[in-house]
Amino acid sequence: MAKFLLMVNRGVPAYLTVWAVMLGFFLSLGLFFVYPSSAEVTDASQADSSTIHDSAEAHLQLGIDFFLTNELDVAIDEFRETARQRPGYADAYHNLGVALAKTGDLKGAIAAWSQAERLDFHTASLRYHLSALVSYNYGISLVRDGRLAQALAQWRAVLRLQPDFFEAHYALGLGYLAAGDPVQAVAHFQATIHDATHWAHAYEALGLAYYASHENTLAEQAWRRALALEPELPKVYANLGLLRLQEGNYHEAIGHSRKALVLQPDLVAAHYNIGVALFAKGDESASVPSLERAISLDPRLTSARLLLGVVWSRQGNWAQAASLWREALRRDPFAKDGVWLHYNLGVAMAAMGLVDEAAVEFDVVTGQRPEWAPGWSQLGSALLATRQWERAVVALQSASRLQPAWAHLHFAIGKAQAEAGNLSQAVAAFQRAVEVEPQFVDAWFHLGVVLRAQNRTGEAVEPLRLAAEGGSGEAQSLLASMYANGSGVDRNIPLAMLWWFRSSRATMADSLTQTAREQLSQFRRGLHRHLFSPGDRQEVLTGFGLIREDLHRLAPPHPMSNQVANDEGSWDHLTPNEPVVAWVIDQALAGDQSAQHTLHAWYVNGERGRLVPADPQIRNYFLQTAKEGDPFSCQVVRAVAPESSERFSADWQLAANGCPDQTVMPGL
C-alpha cells in the first residue's frame, strides 16, 4: 500500500449555528412586556387585595419561567390562573396570547390579545398591529416545526402590515442566514439596528451575516459593537476567537475562547476553538482535553471527532482514531465532513492491514467526490494490495486523468497492468511515469524488468542502469547478474563486481545484499586460493580496483578526505570513528593492503576515547577474510587464536582451521 496522508477539513466552521441562534432568540422575542409591572391596574376590586395581587404576580412569573423553558402547556395554565385571580390584569392576557400563538392556537391568541387591549389601552400589543403580531408569532411556531420558508413568508407579511416592526426584520435576518442568503440577512439586520440602535444581539447576528459573506473585518466590527453594548456575550468572544484562529493567531484565539468559557463554561464553540488552535500550534496532545470536552457537550460535533481522530492517528493509535471516525459517521451520516471521515477511515483500515475495508471506504470517497484525484489514487492502491488488478487500473486511470502530472499514478498503473499480464500497457505506463519524473528510480527499474520479460533485453539495460545509478538495490543486483552472465549485454566481470558491491552497501540487509556480499566473497576466495585463470584473475583484480575507486568517491566526511583524494594509500593517521572504521573495512575487503595493516593496528591497540581494542567490527572482518583464505588475515587469526578469550576462542580457531598452510608474513 502507498503511504497515505490524513485529511483534515481546513475550513474552520462557525460553530454558532444560525438555527440555534434563531430558536434561542425566538423563545424570548414572542414576549413583549411580560414581566410584572409595578403599576397597579385600574380595577379597584383587584387593587384592594394585596394577597390576591401577590399570588397573581407569582403565577405570572411562573408562566414566564415555563415559557422560557418551552413548557408551553404549563405556562398557559399559569397565565390563565393569573387572569382568573386578577381578571383585569392585561399583561396576563397578553402573555397568554403569546403562549397560545406558539402552540399554533391563533384563534385563542387573538382572543387573549383582544381582551388585553380592552383592559389596558397602553398594553404591549398596541405597539404592534394585531394582525402583524399574529403573523410574527405564527412564524416563530413555524420555525419550531422546521418550516423556514413558510416562516419567512409570515415575517414578510408582518412588514407589509407594519414596516416598523423591527423584530420581524431581525427574524427575517436570521431566517435568510439559515437559508444561506447572507446578503439579505445583512440588509434585515441593518434595518433592525436602524430602529433598535442599542440591541446587542442584533449586532451579534449582523456579525454572523458578515462572516457568512466572508466579510470578516465587518463581522469583527459588528461583534465588537455588540460587546460595547453588552460586555458579557460569551458567543461573541467565541466568534472573535474563531476569526483569530482563521488568521493563524492561535494565541489570541485561545485567549478569546477562554474568556468565553469564563462567561459560559459549557460553550461548545469555545472548547472546540481552543482544541483546533492547540492542534494548529503543534500541541496535539494538549488539544485532546478541549476536543473531548466539546464532543461530550455536543456528541454530533463531527469536526471535533474528525480532528481528534487525526491526533490519535499521528500518535499511532489507529484503532482509537478509526473508532472516532466511525462514531462520527454513525451519528451524522450526511455530515459535510463525511468525505474526510471516509477517507481517513480508509487510511486507518489500511494502516491496520484491513485493505479490503480500506477499499470500501475509498470507494465511498470517490462516489462522493469523483473529481478528487487522491480518492481515486488511494482506491487504486487499496485494490492493488487486494490483487484486484483490473479494478485498480480503472481507479488509477481515473486519478491520472485528473492529475496527469502525478508520476506515481502512472507507475501504479504500470504495476497493475504488469500483474494482469498486460505487458505492453505496463511498458507504456512506466514510460509515461519516467517522462513525467525522470528521477523516478522505481519506475526505471520496473520498466527494465518488463522489457526483459518481453525478451527486449537490449532495451532493458539503459532503464536498469538508470535505476541502479539512482540507488535501486534490485536494479544493481539484476544488472550485476546480467554483466556476470552476459545476459543482454557483453559479459563484464569488473562491472558485475562493481554493481554487486553497490548492492551490498544497502542500509537494510536483505536477500539481495546478502547475495551480493557472498558473490564478492567468492571472488576474494578465488583470488586467495588461486582458483582463477590468469585472464579471470586479472578481471577480478580490475573489479576490486573499480570498487576502491568507488569507495574513494563514497568516503565519509572526515579529515581523511584529502588523503583519499590524493590516493596516498595509507590510513594510519585516520581517526577511527564508526563510519571511518566501516569505510576502511570496505577498503580492505577490496584488496587494499594498507587498510589491512591499519585495521590490525586498531584491533590490537584501539584508540583512547574512540575505539576499544578488539573492536567487534574489525574482529568480524578478520574472521571472515581468514575463512576466505586471505594470507594476512590468516596470520592475524593464528596469532590471536591462542590468546583469545574463551567466549571467542572457537570462532578464532574455526577461522584459523580454514586457512591454507602458509608461512608467516612479514610485518604482522
XYZ file of C-alpha atoms in Angstrom:
668
model
C 0.000 0.000 0.000
C 1.088 3.549 -0.608
C 1.746 5.759 2.350
C -1.490 7.603 2.959
C -1.966 11.166 4.040
C -4.632 12.034 6.579
C -7.055 14.750 5.562
C -8.332 17.497 7.832
C -11.073 19.878 6.756
C -9.126 23.144 6.966
C -12.256 25.263 6.802
C -12.858 26.038 10.478
C -16.632 26.177 10.903
C -18.506 28.978 12.624
C -19.882 26.692 15.260
C -22.676 29.032 16.406
C -25.257 27.701 14.005
C -27.970 30.039 12.853
C -30.762 27.631 13.764
C -29.577 27.500 17.344
C -29.415 31.278 17.438
C -32.866 31.611 15.915
C -34.597 29.303 18.326
C -32.828 30.803 21.301
C -33.835 34.351 20.463
C -37.335 33.494 19.331
C -38.129 31.987 22.728
C -37.824 35.467 24.163
C -38.926 37.597 21.223
C -42.522 36.434 21.437
C -42.867 38.086 24.855
C -43.236 41.854 24.847
C -43.642 43.364 28.349
C -44.313 40.033 30.008
C -42.711 40.879 33.332
C -44.942 42.058 36.214
C -45.459 45.793 36.189
C -45.035 47.863 39.329
C -48.040 49.981 38.330
C -51.466 48.958 39.627
C -54.257 48.135 37.211
C -57.300 50.385 37.215
C -59.767 47.792 38.549
C -60.427 48.902 42.167
C -61.561 45.496 43.385
C -58.242 43.986 42.334
C -56.204 46.800 43.809
C -57.685 46.321 47.290
C -56.408 42.782 47.770
C -52.619 42.597 48.202
C -52.770 38.838 48.865
C -54.513 38.144 45.576
C -52.130 40.578 43.883
C -49.063 38.747 45.174
C -50.465 35.349 44.208
C -51.302 36.532 40.687
C -47.838 38.025 40.265
C -46.325 34.702 41.354
C -48.372 32.759 38.785
C -47.439 35.251 36.084
C -43.749 34.824 36.876
C -44.124 31.037 36.855
C -45.777 31.261 33.464
C -42.867 33.281 32.123
C -40.369 30.779 33.522
C -42.163 27.816 31.964
C -42.492 29.690 28.674
C -38.747 30.287 28.534
C -38.101 26.566 29.046
C -40.609 25.794 26.270
C -43.073 24.088 28.641
C -45.964 25.813 26.921
C -48.901 23.842 28.346
C -47.811 24.599 31.908
C -47.108 28.244 31.013
C -50.632 28.600 29.550
C -52.154 27.184 32.738
C -50.192 29.676 34.845
C -51.217 32.654 32.701
C -54.867 31.551 32.878
C -54.614 31.223 36.642
C -53.170 34.739 36.776
C -56.125 36.029 34.748
C -58.577 34.101 36.947
C -57.173 35.661 40.122
C -56.834 39.149 38.570
C -59.365 39.422 35.728
C -58.281 42.957 34.939
C -54.565 42.167 34.539
C -53.808 42.960 30.879
C -50.281 41.513 30.915
C -51.675 38.103 31.861
C -53.886 38.062 28.749
C -51.097 39.354 26.568
C -48.693 36.608 27.678
C -51.432 34.019 27.385
C -51.861 35.116 23.763
C -48.137 34.737 23.088
C -48.064 31.226 24.537
C -51.178 30.182 22.601
C -49.678 31.570 19.387
C -46.577 29.466 19.881
C -48.713 26.338 20.153
C -50.452 27.282 16.901
C -53.759 28.270 18.556
C -54.065 31.573 16.718
C -57.801 31.910 17.400
C -57.166 31.689 21.134
C -54.200 34.046 20.843
C -56.244 36.723 19.086
C -58.988 36.430 21.712
C -56.452 36.834 24.539
C -54.761 39.838 22.917
C -58.131 41.480 22.218
C -59.017 41.121 25.907
C -55.639 42.658 26.838
C -56.373 45.659 24.621
C -59.818 46.132 26.151
C -58.363 46.073 29.664
C -55.462 48.460 29.064
C -55.192 50.925 26.218
C -51.439 51.074 26.835
C -50.923 47.310 26.773
C -47.951 45.981 24.837
C -49.909 44.703 21.898
C -50.849 48.269 20.974
C -47.216 48.778 19.963
C -47.932 46.354 17.161
C -50.675 45.870 14.667
C -52.633 42.867 15.941
C -52.508 41.028 12.618
C -48.772 41.720 12.386
C -48.239 40.291 15.861
C -50.200 37.170 14.941
C -48.134 36.628 11.776
C -44.922 37.244 13.669
C -45.663 34.667 16.365
C -47.040 32.228 13.833
C -43.709 32.500 12.010
C -41.939 31.585 15.220
C -44.090 28.472 15.618
C -43.291 27.516 12.011
C -39.560 27.765 12.731
C -40.019 25.452 15.702
C -41.548 22.942 13.290
C -38.658 23.333 10.826
C -40.762 25.130 8.190
C -38.413 28.002 7.457
C -39.756 29.037 4.040
C -43.292 29.449 5.414
C -41.922 31.381 8.400
C -40.133 33.810 6.084
C -43.397 34.414 4.249
C -45.166 35.236 7.540
C -42.482 37.730 8.570
C -42.544 39.433 5.188
C -46.302 39.777 5.682
C -45.613 41.384 9.070
C -43.541 44.116 7.435
C -46.213 44.787 4.843
C -48.681 45.308 7.687
C -46.289 47.220 9.931
C -42.963 48.378 8.392
C -41.516 49.498 11.755
C -41.828 46.009 13.308
C -38.054 45.720 13.773
C -38.294 42.294 15.441
C -39.656 40.993 12.137
C -36.598 42.381 10.355
C -34.452 40.580 12.903
C -36.346 37.332 12.419
C -36.032 37.638 8.646
C -32.303 38.245 9.006
C -31.887 35.046 10.988
C -34.120 33.199 8.568
C -32.209 34.285 5.476
C -28.955 33.473 7.227
C -30.205 29.965 7.930
C -31.336 29.667 4.310
C -27.842 30.542 3.057
C -28.586 34.079 1.872
C -26.283 36.283 3.983
C -26.726 39.338 1.731
C -30.455 39.500 2.502
C -29.662 38.776 6.134
C -27.288 41.753 6.353
C -29.958 44.070 4.936
C -32.552 42.986 7.511
C -30.138 43.174 10.441
C -29.172 46.698 9.377
C -32.876 47.593 9.259
C -33.224 46.142 12.764
C -30.370 48.263 14.080
C -31.859 51.371 12.450
C -34.846 51.072 14.815
C -33.068 49.352 17.737
C -29.663 51.005 17.889
C -28.738 49.607 21.311
C -29.745 45.983 20.795
C -26.516 43.995 21.260
C -27.945 40.764 19.860
C -28.779 42.498 16.585
C -25.109 43.420 16.181
C -24.140 39.873 17.131
C -26.385 38.487 14.396
C -25.140 41.099 11.916
C -21.618 39.829 12.597
C -22.737 36.296 11.755
C -24.177 37.507 8.454
C -20.994 39.371 7.557
C -18.961 36.290 8.475
C -21.115 34.143 6.202
C -20.446 36.706 3.442
C -16.675 36.355 4.055
C -16.566 39.965 5.257
C -14.512 39.176 8.345
C -13.468 42.754 9.050
C -17.087 43.931 9.096
C -18.042 40.891 11.170
C -15.468 41.793 13.802
C -16.666 45.413 13.870
C -20.244 44.262 14.464
C -19.223 41.844 17.214
C -17.105 44.443 18.983
C -20.066 46.851 18.853
C -22.187 44.130 20.460
C -19.632 43.769 23.267
C -19.558 47.531 23.774
C -23.319 47.416 24.377
C -23.293 44.192 26.396
C -19.819 43.082 27.558
C -20.810 39.606 28.717
C -21.702 37.868 25.465
C -19.783 34.562 25.507
C -20.694 33.537 21.965
C -19.313 36.793 20.605
C -15.979 36.121 22.316
C -16.001 32.622 20.819
C -16.626 34.082 17.379
C -13.755 36.540 17.784
C -11.623 33.545 18.726
C -12.740 31.896 15.505
C -11.566 34.892 13.459
C -8.154 34.854 15.145
C -7.969 31.108 14.556
C -8.542 31.523 10.841
C -5.859 34.210 10.727
C -3.358 31.859 12.354
C -3.211 33.979 15.514
C -3.564 30.990 17.819
C -2.550 32.805 20.996
C -5.365 35.367 20.720
C -7.787 32.695 19.513
C -7.187 30.770 22.724
C -7.459 33.966 24.790
C -10.849 34.972 23.346
C -12.187 31.437 23.685
C -11.093 31.150 27.310
C -12.816 34.459 28.054
C -15.970 32.967 26.551
C -15.646 29.930 28.846
C -15.401 32.168 31.901
C -18.835 33.527 30.981
C -20.272 30.196 29.792
C -18.240 27.110 30.801
C -20.293 24.755 28.624
C -19.930 26.749 25.390
C -19.027 24.124 22.804
C -17.621 26.600 20.281
C -15.035 27.892 22.744
C -13.802 24.415 23.713
C -13.607 23.467 20.043
C -11.722 26.641 19.072
C -9.133 26.008 21.785
C -8.665 22.422 20.612
C -8.193 23.500 16.988
C -5.767 26.281 17.957
C -3.622 23.955 20.073
C -3.596 21.381 17.276
C -2.578 24.003 14.735
C 0.208 25.207 17.045
C 1.601 21.682 17.135
C 0.483 20.995 20.728
C -1.519 17.994 19.581
C -1.622 16.192 22.934
C -2.733 19.405 24.649
C -5.651 19.700 22.222
C -7.178 16.389 23.328
C -8.982 17.580 26.517
C -10.617 20.525 24.718
C -11.749 18.406 21.784
C -13.045 15.672 24.087
C -14.939 18.266 26.150
C -16.514 19.713 23.005
C -17.631 16.227 21.952
C -19.061 15.462 25.392
C -21.136 18.656 25.199
C -22.198 18.066 21.594
C -21.866 14.400 20.546
C -22.783 15.335 16.955
C -19.857 17.730 16.564
C -18.346 15.896 13.607
C -15.436 18.259 13.031
C -14.176 17.671 16.585
C -14.284 13.884 16.145
C -12.506 14.233 12.810
C -9.697 16.292 14.317
C -9.374 14.208 17.482
C -9.048 11.116 15.307
C -6.195 12.777 13.437
C -4.456 13.449 16.764
C -4.710 9.788 17.788
C -3.601 8.576 14.360
C -0.472 10.727 14.485
C 0.365 9.071 17.780
C -0.007 5.668 16.119
C -3.306 4.826 17.809
C -5.135 3.830 14.634
C -7.804 1.798 16.394
C -8.948 4.735 18.522
C -8.822 7.063 15.524
C -10.951 4.662 13.487
C -13.454 4.367 16.342
C -13.878 8.136 16.464
C -14.394 8.412 12.716
C -16.868 5.524 12.660
C -18.835 7.070 15.518
C -18.923 10.424 13.723
C -20.376 8.756 10.630
C -22.884 6.830 12.721
C -24.133 9.962 14.445
C -24.128 12.151 11.340
C -24.014 10.023 8.166
C -24.637 13.057 5.940
C -22.103 15.349 7.597
C -20.373 17.875 5.370
C -17.106 16.411 6.669
C -18.250 12.922 5.679
C -15.855 12.559 2.761
C -12.876 13.268 5.036
C -14.196 10.802 7.603
C -14.446 8.043 4.993
C -11.020 8.932 3.599
C -9.330 8.892 6.989
C -11.166 5.721 7.952
C -9.756 4.129 4.807
C -6.281 5.243 5.864
C -6.812 3.705 9.301
C -8.056 0.429 7.835
C -5.010 0.228 5.570
C -2.687 1.000 8.489
C -4.232 -1.888 10.433
C -3.834 -4.253 7.487
C -7.532 -4.265 6.601
C -7.075 -3.387 2.939
C -10.442 -4.785 1.830
C -12.182 -2.495 4.307
C -9.937 0.371 3.195
C -11.035 -0.156 -0.405
C -14.683 0.064 0.668
C -14.091 3.433 2.346
C -12.144 4.865 -0.590
C -14.904 3.674 -2.906
C -17.329 5.826 -0.903
C -14.934 8.771 -1.203
C -14.798 8.517 -4.996
C -18.577 8.270 -5.109
C -18.966 11.473 -3.115
C -16.121 13.375 -4.783
C -15.448 11.881 -8.215
C -13.428 14.960 -9.188
C -10.875 14.415 -6.388
C -7.777 12.561 -7.584
C -6.424 11.477 -4.154
C -9.572 9.448 -3.539
C -9.121 7.516 -6.800
C -5.413 7.143 -6.104
C -5.942 5.587 -2.694
C -8.727 3.375 -4.002
C -6.368 2.134 -6.698
C -3.628 1.465 -4.139
C -6.028 -0.482 -1.934
C -7.223 -2.537 -4.909
C -3.600 -3.234 -5.842
C -2.999 -4.547 -2.339
C -6.007 -6.847 -2.669
C -4.775 -8.043 -6.107
C -7.810 -6.713 -7.960
C -5.727 -5.658 -10.937
C -8.404 -4.618 -13.423
C -10.372 -2.563 -10.900
C -7.121 -0.996 -9.731
C -6.286 0.065 -13.292
C -9.697 1.709 -13.698
C -9.348 3.637 -10.424
C -5.777 4.715 -11.108
C -6.575 5.805 -14.646
C -9.416 7.926 -13.247
C -6.894 9.569 -10.932
C -4.339 10.098 -13.709
C -6.920 11.797 -15.923
C -7.497 14.277 -13.115
C -3.800 14.641 -12.265
C -1.727 13.646 -15.319
C 1.429 15.156 -13.775
C 1.428 12.734 -10.828
C 4.101 10.244 -11.853
C 3.232 7.765 -9.114
C -0.189 7.201 -10.691
C 1.359 6.102 -14.000
C 3.781 3.913 -12.050
C 0.950 2.230 -10.150
C -0.971 1.710 -13.406
C 2.130 0.030 -14.827
C 2.375 -2.307 -11.837
C -1.293 -3.264 -12.093
C -1.051 -3.825 -15.857
C 2.063 -5.950 -15.423
C 0.400 -8.077 -12.745
C -2.608 -8.505 -15.024
C -0.304 -9.713 -17.813
C -0.772 -6.631 -19.986
C 2.937 -6.054 -20.573
C 2.684 -3.595 -23.454
C 0.316 -1.377 -21.453
C 2.656 -1.703 -18.465
C 5.630 -0.527 -20.538
C 3.638 2.474 -21.768
C 2.625 3.396 -18.211
C 6.186 3.125 -16.848
C 7.493 5.168 -19.783
C 4.921 7.843 -19.002
C 5.995 7.808 -15.333
C 9.674 8.454 -16.141
C 8.686 11.041 -18.729
C 6.852 12.960 -16.002
C 9.547 12.336 -13.374
C 12.951 11.459 -14.913
C 14.464 10.670 -11.489
C 11.785 8.076 -10.666
C 14.128 5.188 -9.839
C 11.480 2.530 -9.191
C 9.729 3.298 -12.468
C 13.008 2.878 -14.381
C 13.606 -0.452 -12.651
C 10.136 -1.828 -13.381
C 10.368 -0.613 -16.964
C 13.591 -2.586 -17.363
C 12.087 -5.686 -15.749
C 9.015 -5.666 -18.012
C 11.159 -5.104 -21.107
C 13.233 -8.159 -20.138
C 10.009 -10.118 -19.658
C 9.167 -9.229 -23.271
C 12.607 -10.514 -24.344
C 13.646 -6.945 -25.130
C 16.792 -7.355 -23.045
C 18.882 -4.896 -25.002
C 16.293 -2.160 -24.424
C 16.131 -3.073 -20.739
C 19.775 -2.291 -19.980
C 19.517 1.509 -20.004
C 16.431 1.718 -17.728
C 18.086 -0.739 -15.337
C 21.327 1.247 -15.392
C 19.474 4.472 -14.590
C 17.648 2.729 -11.750
C 20.905 1.260 -10.449
C 22.654 4.639 -10.625
C 19.708 6.069 -8.707
C 20.271 3.633 -5.839
C 17.858 0.781 -6.546
C 19.339 -2.303 -4.884
C 17.164 -4.541 -7.026
C 18.418 -2.899 -10.199
C 22.028 -3.085 -9.012
C 21.728 -6.790 -8.246
C 19.980 -7.570 -11.532
C 22.467 -5.534 -13.552
C 25.360 -7.325 -11.823
C 23.900 -10.707 -12.782
C 23.369 -9.551 -16.361
C 27.027 -8.438 -16.676
C 28.278 -11.602 -14.978
C 26.280 -13.882 -17.282
C 26.366 -11.799 -20.461
C 22.567 -11.626 -20.456
C 21.588 -8.965 -22.987
C 24.974 -7.268 -22.561
C 28.597 -8.174 -23.135
C 29.993 -10.190 -20.241
C 31.932 -7.836 -17.967
C 33.107 -9.226 -14.618
C 34.580 -5.936 -13.296
C 31.265 -4.128 -13.856
C 29.366 -7.042 -12.320
C 31.590 -6.810 -9.240
C 31.068 -3.042 -9.020
C 27.274 -3.412 -9.100
C 27.348 -6.234 -6.534
C 29.459 -4.012 -4.297
C 26.950 -1.161 -4.560
C 24.106 -3.575 -3.882
C 25.929 -4.918 -0.807
C 26.022 -1.482 0.836
C 22.257 -1.195 1.338
C 21.356 0.148 4.778
C 18.757 -2.568 5.343
C 20.233 -6.008 4.762
C 18.058 -8.344 2.725
C 18.474 -11.335 0.458
C 19.855 -9.153 -2.341
C 22.552 -7.564 -0.188
C 23.453 -10.954 1.243
C 23.738 -12.427 -2.254
C 25.944 -9.531 -3.346
C 28.261 -9.967 -0.350
C 28.526 -13.696 -0.992
C 29.415 -13.078 -4.637
C 32.232 -10.716 -3.660
C 33.375 -13.187 -1.023
C 33.640 -15.871 -3.706
C 35.821 -13.595 -5.823
C 38.154 -12.984 -2.864
C 38.243 -16.718 -2.095
C 39.145 -17.496 -5.707
C 41.992 -14.982 -5.619
C 43.446 -16.194 -2.330
C 43.154 -19.874 -3.221
C 44.409 -19.373 -6.812
C 41.259 -20.733 -8.424
C 41.214 -18.365 -11.427
C 42.970 -18.496 -14.745
C 45.372 -15.606 -15.373
C 42.807 -13.832 -17.528
C 39.986 -14.255 -14.998
C 42.313 -13.257 -12.161
C 43.127 -10.018 -13.933
C 39.402 -9.281 -14.427
C 38.732 -9.831 -10.723
C 41.634 -7.589 -9.725
C 40.293 -4.936 -12.092
C 36.875 -5.300 -10.473
C 38.276 -4.718 -6.990
C 40.143 -1.715 -8.386
C 36.819 -0.257 -9.587
C 35.374 -0.852 -6.125
C 38.258 1.014 -4.471
C 37.720 3.930 -6.837
C 34.037 3.898 -5.888
C 34.982 3.883 -2.219
C 37.101 6.984 -2.700
C 34.020 8.687 -4.094
C 31.921 7.450 -1.144
C 34.373 8.470 1.571
C 32.524 9.779 4.661
C 33.008 13.425 5.716
C 36.249 13.291 7.681
C 39.775 14.722 7.644
C 40.756 11.631 5.638
C 39.003 13.078 2.586
C 42.150 14.890 1.407
C 44.190 11.716 1.752
C 41.590 9.803 -0.195
C 41.530 12.389 -2.942
C 45.323 12.281 -3.184
C 45.254 8.454 -3.200
C 48.073 8.273 -0.660
C 47.025 4.708 0.179
C 47.838 4.980 3.896
C 45.172 5.126 6.587
C 47.322 5.061 9.752
C 46.554 8.658 10.696
C 42.772 8.429 10.353
C 40.540 8.916 13.377
C 38.749 5.583 13.858
C 35.161 6.600 14.490
C 32.403 4.223 13.411
C 31.876 5.375 9.780
C 35.633 5.551 9.207
C 36.175 2.018 10.544
C 33.405 0.704 8.264
C 34.914 2.525 5.292
C 38.439 1.158 5.946
C 36.982 -2.359 6.284
C 35.408 -1.957 2.833
C 38.791 -0.807 1.514
C 40.429 -3.908 2.952
C 37.718 -6.174 1.520
C 38.510 -4.634 -1.877
C 42.169 -5.692 -1.569
C 43.795 -2.590 -0.054
C 46.744 -3.999 1.951
C 47.403 -0.698 3.748
C 43.830 -0.815 5.043
C 44.507 -4.325 6.411
C 47.531 -3.118 8.378
C 45.580 -0.143 9.729
C 42.773 -2.428 10.898
C 45.275 -4.717 12.620
C 46.826 -1.777 14.477
C 43.419 -0.536 15.574
C 42.392 -4.032 16.655
C 45.462 -4.531 18.791
C 45.832 -1.044 20.253
C 42.492 0.694 19.847
C 42.457 4.471 20.250
C 41.838 6.241 23.500
C 38.306 7.589 23.761
C 37.349 6.439 20.252
C 37.970 2.731 19.705
C 38.485 -0.067 22.207
C 40.974 -2.829 21.433
C 39.466 -5.972 19.908
C 36.703 -3.957 18.216
C 33.875 -6.350 17.146
C 33.623 -4.927 13.594
C 37.323 -5.433 12.974
C 37.287 -8.890 14.589
C 34.476 -9.981 12.256
C 36.460 -8.696 9.273
C 39.499 -10.834 10.147
C 37.357 -13.889 10.877
C 35.504 -13.584 7.553
C 38.539 -12.962 5.352
C 40.592 -15.660 7.073
C 37.932 -18.190 6.143
C 38.222 -16.899 2.567
C 41.967 -17.647 2.692
C 43.361 -14.111 2.910
C 47.035 -14.593 3.916
C 47.272 -11.510 6.123
C 44.042 -12.295 7.972
C 45.171 -15.904 8.449
C 48.345 -14.676 10.153
C 46.229 -12.430 12.409
C 43.865 -15.198 13.498
C 46.723 -17.659 14.051
C 48.387 -15.075 16.266
C 45.213 -14.191 18.150
C 43.555 -17.629 18.427
C 45.748 -18.977 21.266
C 45.268 -15.742 23.267
C 41.547 -15.192 22.643
C 39.054 -15.326 25.484
C 37.034 -18.457 25.996
C 33.998 -16.653 24.572
C 35.624 -16.123 21.142
C 38.217 -18.917 21.013
C 36.025 -21.265 18.962
C 35.424 -18.580 16.316
C 39.114 -17.788 16.028
C 40.067 -21.470 15.922
C 37.472 -22.189 13.243
C 38.800 -19.332 11.138
C 42.387 -20.497 11.658
C 41.468 -24.033 10.624
C 40.071 -22.660 7.360
C 43.361 -21.025 6.440
C 45.642 -22.838 3.990
C 49.144 -23.776 5.150
C 51.491 -20.843 4.616
C 54.483 -19.143 6.120
C 54.133 -16.202 8.457
C 54.026 -12.970 6.511
C 56.485 -10.267 7.476
C 55.269 -7.081 9.083
C 52.467 -8.525 11.194
